[in-house]
Amino acid sequence: MGDNSVREPVITLSAGPVAAYQQVLLGMARPVHYDFDPYFQEFYEQVVGKLNRALKTREPALLLHCEPAVGLEAAAASLIGPEDVVLNLASGVYGKGFGYWSARYHKEMVEIEVPYNEAIDPDSVAAAFRKRPDIRIVSVVHHDTPSGTLNPVTEIGKIARAHDALLLVDAVSSFGGMDIHPYDCHADIFVTGPGKCLGGAPGLTVVSVSDRAWAHIARNPKAPRASVLSLADWKDAWHHETPFPFTPSVAEVNGLDAAIDRYFAEGPENVWRRHALTAQACRAGIKALGLELWAAREAIASPTTTALRIPPGLRDADILAAAREGFGVVFSSGRGETKGKLLRIGHMGPVAEPIYATVAVTALGGALRKLGFACDVGAGVEAALAIIAAGR
Amino acid sequence: MGDNSVREPVITLSAGPVAAYQQVLLGMARPVHYDFDPYFQEFYEQVVGKLNRALKTREPALLLHCEPAVGLEAAAASLIGPEDVVLNLASGVYGKGFGYWSARYHKEMVEIEVPYNEAIDPDSVAAAFRKRPDIRIVSVVHHDTPSGTLNPVTEIGKIARAHDALLLVDAVSSFGGMDIHPYDCHADIFVTGPGKCLGGAPGLTVVSVSDRAWAHIARNPKAPRASVLSLADWKDAWHHETPFPFTPSVAEVNGLDAAIDRYFAEGPENVWRRHALTAQACRAGIKALGLELWAAREAIASPTTTALRIPPGLRDADILAAAREGFGVVFSSGRGETKGKLLRIGHMGPVAEPIYATVAVTALGGALRKLGFACDVGAGVEAALAIIAAGR
Amino acid sequence: MGDNSVREPVITLSAGPVAAYQQVLLGMARPVHYDFDPYFQEFYEQVVGKLNRALKTREPALLLHCEPAVGLEAAAASLIGPEDVVLNLASGVYGKGFGYWSARYHKEMVEIEVPYNEAIDPDSVAAAFRKRPDIRIVSVVHHDTPSGTLNPVTEIGKIARAHDALLLVDAVSSFGGMDIHPYDCHADIFVTGPGKCLGGAPGLTVVSVSDRAWAHIARNPKAPRASVLSLADWKDAWHHETPFPFTPSVAEVNGLDAAIDRYFAEGPENVWRRHALTAQACRAGIKALGLELWAAREAIASPTTTALRIPPGLRDADILAAAREGFGVVFSSGRGETKGKLLRIGHMGPVAEPIYATVAVTALGGALRKLGFACDVGAGVEAALAIIAAGR
Amino acid sequence: MGDNSVREPVITLSAGPVAAYQQVLLGMARPVHYDFDPYFQEFYEQVVGKLNRALKTREPALLLHCEPAVGLEAAAASLIGPEDVVLNLASGVYGKGFGYWSARYHKEMVEIEVPYNEAIDPDSVAAAFRKRPDIRIVSVVHHDTPSGTLNPVTEIGKIARAHDALLLVDAVSSFGGMDIHPYDCHADIFVTGPGKCLGGAPGLTVVSVSDRAWAHIARNPKAPRASVLSLADWKDAWHHETPFPFTPSVAEVNGLDAAIDRYFAEGPENVWRRHALTAQACRAGIKALGLELWAAREAIASPTTTALRIPPGLRDADILAAAREGFGVVFSSGRGETKGKLLRIGHMGPVAEPIYATVAVTALGGALRKLGFACDVGAGVEAALAIIAAGR
């Protein structure tokens, strides 16, 4: 509030940063402890242990003290060496974007690109390997947030592993909101963070790195050290007797700890279920409003974000502003290529609750109508309700 | 608490991360808003405005969403180009360390190194310029935290400016705790953060960049873009209509806002005064304990950290453990070169209060005595008290 | 969460305690200061000053360190003496209930009681005075929360004042959510608190006491002292040099301070407007669902709570449970006489936002339908939307 | 901060309200849930269960939603009937004060009063019973905070029980800081709260009531109902299916939950030990300063508060102000009869740590010296240190 001329939003249904759980916010207000003090060092090791339980992995989870885009840049810098042929899978803005980071480090890149409302076909990955058996690294985004679409990382992972390639998975906005873990998809590097489905703050990256990936990094002559781009700097930092290479973001770690505790207290399956049901109800409502989903088919629509096509003649900024002014509800626009083409409704963390699907439909419908787009909001809400009634 | 086998500390007198003010902790628990929402965008611009008021600068302050060591690495990567001759001033571990980052980017480095309990002599800087008029960039640490010593950045800045060189100042652990600002020392890049004297959390960097420095970065063909190491990515992000290049650390910005508000509510001069008085009292107490200050002379001892030599025959880890177990009080060891040689008592943020000088003397004296080192704790406390009585 | 077998609610639309603003929750986490310390004493006086600004009164506002029901009991005990004839106005459970407290202290009580979906007619008050000119005290509830109905306190106040009677107004769940203040209604005792429309916690009472009321209390031989039931104990406690008679609820005062600051930061008129619009939209939606409002006519329906009749054949507990299980949405049942007859939807504090009117309609409609009550939820949402569109 | 002309204190060593643990402050910032929602009702029952574990009792603990002085007034009002002869044991201001409340309800009071630096002798209690076998209720303060002295409640309890009298124990500022529980002392009513040794906020009362006491209340024709003074109103409120008679102070209950969790996480024995060691070190330091303890002998000095005589010629307000201005350290003055005669240093909650004993000695010594009282602060700190070294 205060000096701000803009009203504070009432309900944030963004694709991230997302509204955080109160438990996490209060977690971030815990004391800031000195990172070399044994209390904090032991606490940090415990947090890593909890992350391993959440990720279902054995190799100590890696924390990087920046947001996940930095984590992905660091993963590219650390993993991809000058001898590496990379297969980059681009079904959206983030997938495509990873290729630019890769380009700084790789020997050569093969890319499979599909329309940004589509998903990567595992067969095309298999075909790429047949053509280029020297592919050493495969990079893929699980949930390409700017499109709200999922890639079949489990199938892709099997193929990559069969060809002994390393798989890098961006699971930033899917992990914690659905049933996906590093081993599920044979990920060698699996990047996520607390600021999306875990309902935390956005300034931290969680990475799972396989032993194979660590070995590859160790052999990479260009892998950075003494740098924010180095994964290796932080490899052993999880151990309570190992000093931190740089200063960890103490408050963010406190918040992450609260987020993971909350995740387990509710039960991961319960968390995933309400994310899925919310998205399903939202999609039904959006369609009943007379709108079109962005995803080419519902099977690839993410349970954590719903993207919809902007009706012809309307502008994203106007719709966002109308929803904001009329209802205090925040949605996300597209990004890069998808900017101006779609709008996104986030279902992550505390708003991954079916009632918020009806809020989204109501506020979006109300906003569109104000801009002259005829739509049946009542029908939209009813459609969402039908899904909720069936799902509960 | 909870599962931790180590007791939570009672009083943290570290050299950073430091105990945060309650106002800042609660600031970090404010709602996480969506970074593209106009409310957050306007808020961000307001925070930058407050930072400018605190820094006494006109160029919009730059926020980087990582801890200040990353900010320094990014400053090196962005500012130092392949044609640049750098004069690196090394009076401590951090000053020396900057040279390693510089080495990745510069054409050549001239270095002035002094013993790590000493300060850089401005005359030596003038002499270096006479010898190497092609020096283009000067890098200096104001308060080299691992030594607890100050460099005369104001004098150094005058010389650099007179030679039209760009000055990069690491003021991470001095700004906010004493009277130093970018224009005071002709800094072209001035790096600080909320996690030291402002009593905030450590995951954010504040940078002041002069127009001259921005021009130099613009001319640097190797200056990174689309990278965590890029200053330029974030140059215009302060403006409420400019989208963020990557996700800002929303909670950390919330905390910073609270830290700056608190700084002004108390009054900067009042803040500096209590930092100085606390350090002065602490030094008096340390000497009266029969210990030796690390700084070659008191004039260069920092008002924000007091470093003392470890008495012969004792080990830093033992002293820290004894203070921790006996009193719940946390101190810092040295770092790199100074590790094992000195201990550090932080006077930053909420513990920059004279009473904590007596706490430090009491807990340190009690710990040393337990390890067999005879010292007069009563005399130490009395010496600190004499300073406090005179200073209030 | 944690051990709780019941899911934490998603959205609370209760008639109080209500969901608190985040600013207030964080206010309650400020340090607990010692009540005799000058810092707290000055802070307390400042809070009282802010309350006076909010109440638009001159006599220092009184804080009682218990919830408002205690405040009302204390007001009865303090004000009503053994010689007093009280006119008790009962249009609901709370109005009726005050008579029981009055009975402990008064000489005699005259009561005007109307059906609990009705409001007191000022003419009946005037008539009562004509019949019993010895009426000395009039007690009335502004918003009788268990009915969601308003009484015309301004008109009643004029009549009371004209007859030189003292007026006691329970404004617990109206002040802060609509345009009502002590002087507006000639209240001599005006009781409210932070836990309703101000969006705070429920453990504190704010009382405005006129000089006439203080004089009456001073003359009351039975007015308690050294008791939780004494107003007089706390009369001068607002002054920073006056010691507190008992321990104030420091954390609650901290929260109240944050609540008042927030109230002014948004602007009282803005706050009232969104309360009113939310209630209006909610009533329209409820009616379009095919439900009946409890209030005999909309003019007396409160802008801070909407009460609706439970359809024949349904039970309140079943509806509440269905809304809770299906949507995580919390409503209130009736209380006392109105229990089992009505349900209540709160519009107070952070949920006094039009979008929550649609949430209420959706969740209530969905719940009713699940219990076999046919209702057109779509029509309900559309009706609410029409009001919102017209009101913004 | 903000508008306050007085500096916020640095360290609060008061006798209550005391500085709260950060865990408790953050507990108070948890969501405010609706008291009739099943989530809150189940939570409330769980909190009562934890209290029973802490109190080591079987009868469901009673929560009253006001500070403990109200709890004591309510206990008097509920328990003491018009046929009851009360033996009031007065060794301090609070013990004496209880007699005034008793006087409103009892038939007759027998009082044993000792100087306020003394403790009640159990033999005198036995003698009173011999003389007046009709004594039905015995009231005693365990730790009479304004004197910092303990009464032998365990011995007194045995005598009361032997005579079939009911015992009311005020354990507000002892429970949680030392090894005392209702059954230990045969207490029939045992009053305490979160705002002292548990390091919580002051707005709540915890009462343990024996079945014998409930039976006596049930037989008391004057026991209040529908009143803040009624214990019976709240008797069954602990059960998750029982509605609350009035609104509970939700945020205070949230804070209490955090306080109890913290108490068990540390371990009660550990908590008591550090309270005792802090007080012992403080007493040693005070004596070495040349000051006199208030307690007639150290055996009756409380482990949770140290009271000391004000040296002749000095005024309490001046000493408090000097400690506050010189060091930001807050102490408590006396109260009532002890006001002006003694000062008090609290050792409760987070400051019940030995290092704060040295803080107290330093700040008090420094303050006294400033006022012209010669004292050897060094000796005081050394004396405290000697105790700490021996105790750890």
PDB file of N, CA and C in Angstrom, chain C residues 183-246:
ATOM      1  N   TYR C 183     -19.862  10.381  16.953  1.00  0.00           N
ATOM      2  CA  TYR C 183     -20.608  11.637  16.942  1.00  0.00           C
ATOM      3  C   TYR C 183     -21.761  11.606  15.943  1.00  0.00           C
ATOM      4  N   ASP C 184     -21.619  10.783  14.897  1.00  0.00           N
ATOM      5  CA  ASP C 184     -22.702  10.693  13.901  1.00  0.00           C
ATOM      6  C   ASP C 184     -24.015  10.307  14.568  1.00  0.00           C
ATOM      7  N   CYS C 185     -23.910   9.491  15.599  1.00  0.00           N
ATOM      8  CA  CYS C 185     -25.131   8.942  16.199  1.00  0.00           C
ATOM      9  C   CYS C 185     -25.266   9.365  17.663  1.00  0.00           C
ATOM     10  N   HIS C 186     -24.557  10.428  18.040  1.00  0.00           N
ATOM     11  CA  HIS C 186     -24.643  10.909  19.424  1.00  0.00           C
ATOM     12  C   HIS C 186     -24.396   9.785  20.436  1.00  0.00           C
ATOM     13  N   ALA C 187     -23.484   8.891  20.090  1.00  0.00           N
ATOM     14  CA  ALA C 187     -23.210   7.790  21.012  1.00  0.00           C
ATOM     15  C   ALA C 187     -22.422   8.296  22.212  1.00  0.00           C
ATOM     16  N   ASP C 188     -22.818   7.870  23.381  1.00  0.00           N
ATOM     17  CA  ASP C 188     -22.041   8.197  24.581  1.00  0.00           C
ATOM     18  C   ASP C 188     -21.054   7.085  24.892  1.00  0.00           C
ATOM     19  N   ILE C 189     -21.455   5.889  24.561  1.00  0.00           N
ATOM     20  CA  ILE C 189     -20.498   4.773  24.567  1.00  0.00           C
ATOM     21  C   ILE C 189     -20.663   4.080  23.227  1.00  0.00           C
ATOM     22  N   PHE C 190     -19.548   3.917  22.542  1.00  0.00           N
ATOM     23  CA  PHE C 190     -19.542   3.369  21.192  1.00  0.00           C
ATOM     24  C   PHE C 190     -18.484   2.285  21.216  1.00  0.00           C
ATOM     25  N   VAL C 191     -18.935   1.065  21.051  1.00  0.00           N
ATOM     26  CA  VAL C 191     -18.018  -0.076  21.223  1.00  0.00           C
ATOM     27  C   VAL C 191     -17.721  -0.714  19.869  1.00  0.00           C
ATOM     28  N   THR C 192     -16.452  -0.896  19.597  1.00  0.00           N
ATOM     29  CA  THR C 192     -16.069  -1.591  18.372  1.00  0.00           C
ATOM     30  C   THR C 192     -14.753  -2.332  18.622  1.00  0.00           C
ATOM     31  N   GLY C 193     -14.137  -2.807  17.555  1.00  0.00           N
ATOM     32  CA  GLY C 193     -12.901  -3.558  17.742  1.00  0.00           C
ATOM     33  C   GLY C 193     -12.243  -3.819  16.410  1.00  0.00           C
ATOM     34  N   PRO C 194     -11.007  -4.301  16.464  1.00  0.00           N
ATOM     35  CA  PRO C 194     -10.259  -4.489  15.226  1.00  0.00           C
ATOM     36  C   PRO C 194     -10.600  -5.771  14.474  1.00  0.00           C
ATOM     37  N   GLY C 195     -11.361  -6.657  15.092  1.00  0.00           N
ATOM     38  CA  GLY C 195     -11.496  -8.006  14.541  1.00  0.00           C
ATOM     39  C   GLY C 195     -12.585  -8.200  13.507  1.00  0.00           C
ATOM     40  N   LYS C 196     -13.232  -7.137  13.095  1.00  0.00           N
ATOM     41  CA  LYS C 196     -14.293  -7.289  12.092  1.00  0.00           C
ATOM     42  C   LYS C 196     -13.900  -6.498  10.834  1.00  0.00           C
ATOM     43  N   CYS C 197     -14.493  -5.346  10.625  1.00  0.00           N
ATOM     44  CA  CYS C 197     -14.290  -4.636   9.353  1.00  0.00           C
ATOM     45  C   CYS C 197     -12.878  -4.094   9.183  1.00  0.00           C
ATOM     46  N   LEU C 198     -12.147  -3.914  10.276  1.00  0.00           N
ATOM     47  CA  LEU C 198     -10.768  -3.440  10.144  1.00  0.00           C
ATOM     48  C   LEU C 198      -9.829  -4.570   9.755  1.00  0.00           C
ATOM     49  N   GLY C 199     -10.358  -5.773   9.709  1.00  0.00           N
ATOM     50  CA  GLY C 199      -9.533  -6.900   9.247  1.00  0.00           C
ATOM     51  C   GLY C 199      -8.400  -7.255  10.184  1.00  0.00           C
ATOM     52  N   GLY C 200      -8.648  -7.144  11.477  1.00  0.00           N
ATOM     53  CA  GLY C 200      -7.626  -7.477  12.465  1.00  0.00           C
ATOM     54  C   GLY C 200      -7.992  -8.710  13.261  1.00  0.00           C
ATOM     55  N   ALA C 201      -7.327  -8.888  14.379  1.00  0.00           N
ATOM     56  CA  ALA C 201      -7.566 -10.037  15.247  1.00  0.00           C
ATOM     57  C   ALA C 201      -8.610  -9.660  16.290  1.00  0.00           C
ATOM     58  N   PRO C 202      -9.284 -10.660  16.862  1.00  0.00           N
ATOM     59  CA  PRO C 202     -10.463 -10.354  17.667  1.00  0.00           C
ATOM     60  C   PRO C 202     -10.250 -10.052  19.151  1.00  0.00           C
ATOM     61  N   GLY C 203      -9.050  -9.973  19.654  1.00  0.00           N
ATOM     62  CA  GLY C 203      -8.883  -9.917  21.112  1.00  0.00           C
ATOM     63  C   GLY C 203      -8.807  -8.544  21.748  1.00  0.00           C
ATOM     64  N   LEU C 204      -9.438  -7.540  21.198  1.00  0.00           N
ATOM     65  CA  LEU C 204      -9.284  -6.181  21.709  1.00  0.00           C
ATOM     66  C   LEU C 204     -10.600  -5.442  21.499  1.00  0.00           C
ATOM     67  N   THR C 205     -10.875  -4.490  22.380  1.00  0.00           N
ATOM     68  CA  THR C 205     -12.067  -3.658  22.240  1.00  0.00           C
ATOM     69  C   THR C 205     -11.655  -2.196  22.164  1.00  0.00           C
ATOM     70  N   VAL C 206     -12.283  -1.475  21.276  1.00  0.00           N
ATOM     71  CA  VAL C 206     -12.095  -0.030  21.184  1.00  0.00           C
ATOM     72  C   VAL C 206     -13.403   0.612  21.631  1.00  0.00           C
ATOM     73  N   VAL C 207     -13.308   1.533  22.569  1.00  0.00           N
ATOM     74  CA  VAL C 207     -14.508   2.196  23.074  1.00  0.00           C
ATOM     75  C   VAL C 207     -14.323   3.702  22.994  1.00  0.00           C
ATOM     76  N   SER C 208     -15.350   4.346  22.548  1.00  0.00           N
ATOM     77  CA  SER C 208     -15.380   5.801  22.633  1.00  0.00           C
ATOM     78  C   SER C 208     -16.374   6.149  23.731  1.00  0.00           C
ATOM     79  N   VAL C 209     -15.935   6.951  24.680  1.00  0.00           N
ATOM     80  CA  VAL C 209     -16.786   7.308  25.823  1.00  0.00           C
ATOM     81  C   VAL C 209     -16.898   8.826  25.880  1.00  0.00           C
ATOM     82  N   SER C 210     -18.116   9.326  25.889  1.00  0.00           N
ATOM     83  CA  SER C 210     -18.294  10.782  25.951  1.00  0.00           C
ATOM     84  C   SER C 210     -18.060  11.291  27.373  1.00  0.00           C
ATOM     85  N   ASP C 211     -17.847  12.574  27.494  1.00  0.00           N
ATOM     86  CA  ASP C 211     -17.661  13.150  28.825  1.00  0.00           C
ATOM     87  C   ASP C 211     -18.906  12.937  29.681  1.00  0.00           C
ATOM     88  N   ARG C 212     -20.069  13.000  29.024  1.00  0.00           N
ATOM     89  CA  ARG C 212     -21.309  12.750  29.767  1.00  0.00           C
ATOM     90  C   ARG C 212     -21.309  11.326  30.332  1.00  0.00           C
ATOM     91  N   ALA C 213     -20.852  10.386  29.530  1.00  0.00           N
ATOM     92  CA  ALA C 213     -20.824   9.004  30.013  1.00  0.00           C
ATOM     93  C   ALA C 213     -19.809   8.839  31.143  1.00  0.00           C
ATOM     94  N   TRP C 214     -18.651   9.469  31.004  1.00  0.00           N
ATOM     95  CA  TRP C 214     -17.665   9.391  32.092  1.00  0.00           C
ATOM     96  C   TRP C 214     -18.241   9.966  33.388  1.00  0.00           C
ATOM     97  N   ALA C 215     -18.981  11.055  33.234  1.00  0.00           N
ATOM     98  CA  ALA C 215     -19.568  11.660  34.431  1.00  0.00           C
ATOM     99  C   ALA C 215     -20.584  10.708  35.072  1.00  0.00           C
ATOM    100  N   HIS C 216     -21.352  10.048  34.221  1.00  0.00           N
ATOM    101  CA  HIS C 216     -22.336   9.095  34.738  1.00  0.00           C
ATOM    102  C   HIS C 216     -21.646   7.923  35.432  1.00  0.00           C
ATOM    103  N   ILE C 217     -20.567   7.450  34.827  1.00  0.00           N
ATOM    104  CA  ILE C 217     -19.802   6.348  35.430  1.00  0.00           C
ATOM    105  C   ILE C 217     -19.242   6.802  36.777  1.00  0.00           C
ATOM    106  N   ALA C 218     -18.754   8.028  36.816  1.00  0.00           N
ATOM    107  CA  ALA C 218     -18.167   8.532  38.059  1.00  0.00           C
ATOM    108  C   ALA C 218     -19.213   8.596  39.174  1.00  0.00           C
ATOM    109  N   ARG C 219     -20.446   8.823  38.773  1.00  0.00           N
ATOM    110  CA  ARG C 219     -21.519   8.920  39.775  1.00  0.00           C
ATOM    111  C   ARG C 219     -22.103   7.557  40.144  1.00  0.00           C
ATOM    112  N   ASN C 220     -21.764   6.544  39.338  1.00  0.00           N
ATOM    113  CA  ASN C 220     -22.344   5.210  39.571  1.00  0.00           C
ATOM    114  C   ASN C 220     -21.647   4.539  40.757  1.00  0.00           C
ATOM    115  N   PRO C 221     -22.348   4.369  41.870  1.00  0.00           N
ATOM    116  CA  PRO C 221     -21.675   3.832  43.068  1.00  0.00           C
ATOM    117  C   PRO C 221     -21.227   2.382  42.876  1.00  0.00           C
ATOM    118  N   LYS C 222     -21.815   1.712  41.917  1.00  0.00           N
ATOM    119  CA  LYS C 222     -21.481   0.308  41.708  1.00  0.00           C
ATOM    120  C   LYS C 222     -20.511   0.102  40.543  1.00  0.00           C
ATOM    121  N   ALA C 223     -20.085   1.182  39.933  1.00  0.00           N
ATOM    122  CA  ALA C 223     -19.167   1.018  38.809  1.00  0.00           C
ATOM    123  C   ALA C 223     -17.910   0.292  39.276  1.00  0.00           C
ATOM    124  N   PRO C 224     -17.562  -0.785  38.643  1.00  0.00           N
ATOM    125  CA  PRO C 224     -16.422  -1.576  39.132  1.00  0.00           C
ATOM    126  C   PRO C 224     -15.092  -0.841  39.000  1.00  0.00           C
ATOM    127  N   ARG C 225     -14.200  -1.123  39.888  1.00  0.00           N
ATOM    128  CA  ARG C 225     -12.796  -0.670  39.808  1.00  0.00           C
ATOM    129  C   ARG C 225     -11.939  -1.875  40.082  1.00  0.00           C
ATOM    130  N   ALA C 226     -10.683  -1.778  39.655  1.00  0.00           N
ATOM    131  CA  ALA C 226      -9.755  -2.910  39.819  1.00  0.00           C
ATOM    132  C   ALA C 226     -10.383  -4.191  39.292  1.00  0.00           C
ATOM    133  N   SER C 227     -10.951  -4.072  38.122  1.00  0.00           N
ATOM    134  CA  SER C 227     -11.665  -5.213  37.551  1.00  0.00           C
ATOM    135  C   SER C 227     -11.624  -5.141  36.039  1.00  0.00           C
ATOM    136  N   VAL C 228     -11.700  -6.313  35.419  1.00  0.00           N
ATOM    137  CA  VAL C 228     -11.792  -6.357  33.962  1.00  0.00           C
ATOM    138  C   VAL C 228     -13.083  -5.685  33.490  1.00  0.00           C
ATOM    139  N   LEU C 229     -14.041  -5.529  34.391  1.00  0.00           N
ATOM    140  CA  LEU C 229     -15.305  -4.915  34.003  1.00  0.00           C
ATOM    141  C   LEU C 229     -15.308  -3.395  34.164  1.00  0.00           C
ATOM    142  N   SER C 230     -14.170  -2.846  34.534  1.00  0.00           N
ATOM    143  CA  SER C 230     -14.109  -1.410  34.781  1.00  0.00           C
ATOM    144  C   SER C 230     -13.625  -0.643  33.556  1.00  0.00           C
ATOM    145  N   LEU C 231     -14.424   0.282  33.095  1.00  0.00           N
ATOM    146  CA  LEU C 231     -13.916   1.202  32.075  1.00  0.00           C
ATOM    147  C   LEU C 231     -12.991   2.236  32.735  1.00  0.00           C
ATOM    148  N   ALA C 232     -13.385   2.652  33.934  1.00  0.00           N
ATOM    149  CA  ALA C 232     -12.664   3.748  34.585  1.00  0.00           C
ATOM    150  C   ALA C 232     -11.194   3.415  34.837  1.00  0.00           C
ATOM    151  N   ASP C 233     -10.912   2.134  35.115  1.00  0.00           N
ATOM    152  CA  ASP C 233      -9.508   1.743  35.330  1.00  0.00           C
ATOM    153  C   ASP C 233      -8.600   2.218  34.195  1.00  0.00           C
ATOM    154  N   TRP C 234      -9.143   2.161  32.978  1.00  0.00           N
ATOM    155  CA  TRP C 234      -8.329   2.404  31.788  1.00  0.00           C
ATOM    156  C   TRP C 234      -8.476   3.820  31.237  1.00  0.00           C
ATOM    157  N   LYS C 235      -9.285   4.644  31.923  1.00  0.00           N
ATOM    158  CA  LYS C 235      -9.617   5.964  31.372  1.00  0.00           C
ATOM    159  C   LYS C 235      -8.391   6.781  30.974  1.00  0.00           C
ATOM    160  N   ASP C 236      -7.393   6.805  31.844  1.00  0.00           N
ATOM    161  CA  ASP C 236      -6.242   7.674  31.582  1.00  0.00           C
ATOM    162  C   ASP C 236      -5.038   6.913  31.035  1.00  0.00           C
ATOM    163  N   ALA C 237      -5.228   5.647  30.785  1.00  0.00           N
ATOM    164  CA  ALA C 237      -4.092   4.816  30.378  1.00  0.00           C
ATOM    165  C   ALA C 237      -3.503   5.233  29.042  1.00  0.00           C
ATOM    166  N   TRP C 238      -4.263   5.962  28.256  1.00  0.00           N
ATOM    167  CA  TRP C 238      -3.770   6.401  26.942  1.00  0.00           C
ATOM    168  C   TRP C 238      -2.557   7.303  27.061  1.00  0.00           C
ATOM    169  N   HIS C 239      -2.441   8.004  28.186  1.00  0.00           N
ATOM    170  CA  HIS C 239      -1.371   8.998  28.296  1.00  0.00           C
ATOM    171  C   HIS C 239      -0.038   8.317  28.575  1.00  0.00           C
ATOM    172  N   HIS C 240       0.996   8.779  27.862  1.00  0.00           N
ATOM    173  CA  HIS C 240       2.269   8.046  27.943  1.00  0.00           C
ATOM    174  C   HIS C 240       2.907   8.103  29.326  1.00  0.00           C
ATOM    175  N   GLU C 241       2.442   8.992  30.164  1.00  0.00           N
ATOM    176  CA  GLU C 241       3.037   9.039  31.514  1.00  0.00           C
ATOM    177  C   GLU C 241       2.204   8.289  32.548  1.00  0.00           C
ATOM    178  N   THR C 242       1.049   7.806  32.124  1.00  0.00           N
ATOM    179  CA  THR C 242       0.176   7.097  33.059  1.00  0.00           C
ATOM    180  C   THR C 242       0.463   5.603  32.997  1.00  0.00           C
ATOM    181  N   PRO C 243       0.714   4.995  34.130  1.00  0.00           N
ATOM    182  CA  PRO C 243       0.949   3.541  34.094  1.00  0.00           C
ATOM    183  C   PRO C 243      -0.341   2.792  33.746  1.00  0.00           C
ATOM    184  N   PHE C 244      -0.188   1.622  33.162  1.00  0.00           N
ATOM    185  CA  PHE C 244      -1.358   0.806  32.843  1.00  0.00           C
ATOM    186  C   PHE C 244      -1.878   0.150  34.121  1.00  0.00           C
ATOM    187  N   PRO C 245      -3.188   0.066  34.284  1.00  0.00           N
ATOM    188  CA  PRO C 245      -3.734  -0.548  35.506  1.00  0.00           C
ATOM    189  C   PRO C 245      -3.486  -2.060  35.525  1.00  0.00           C
ATOM    190  N   PHE C 246      -3.586  -2.661  34.348  1.00  0.00           N
ATOM    191  CA  PHE C 246      -3.257  -4.085  34.194  1.00  0.00           C
ATOM    192  C   PHE C 246      -2.422  -4.193  32.931  1.00  0.00           C
TER     193      PHE C 246
END
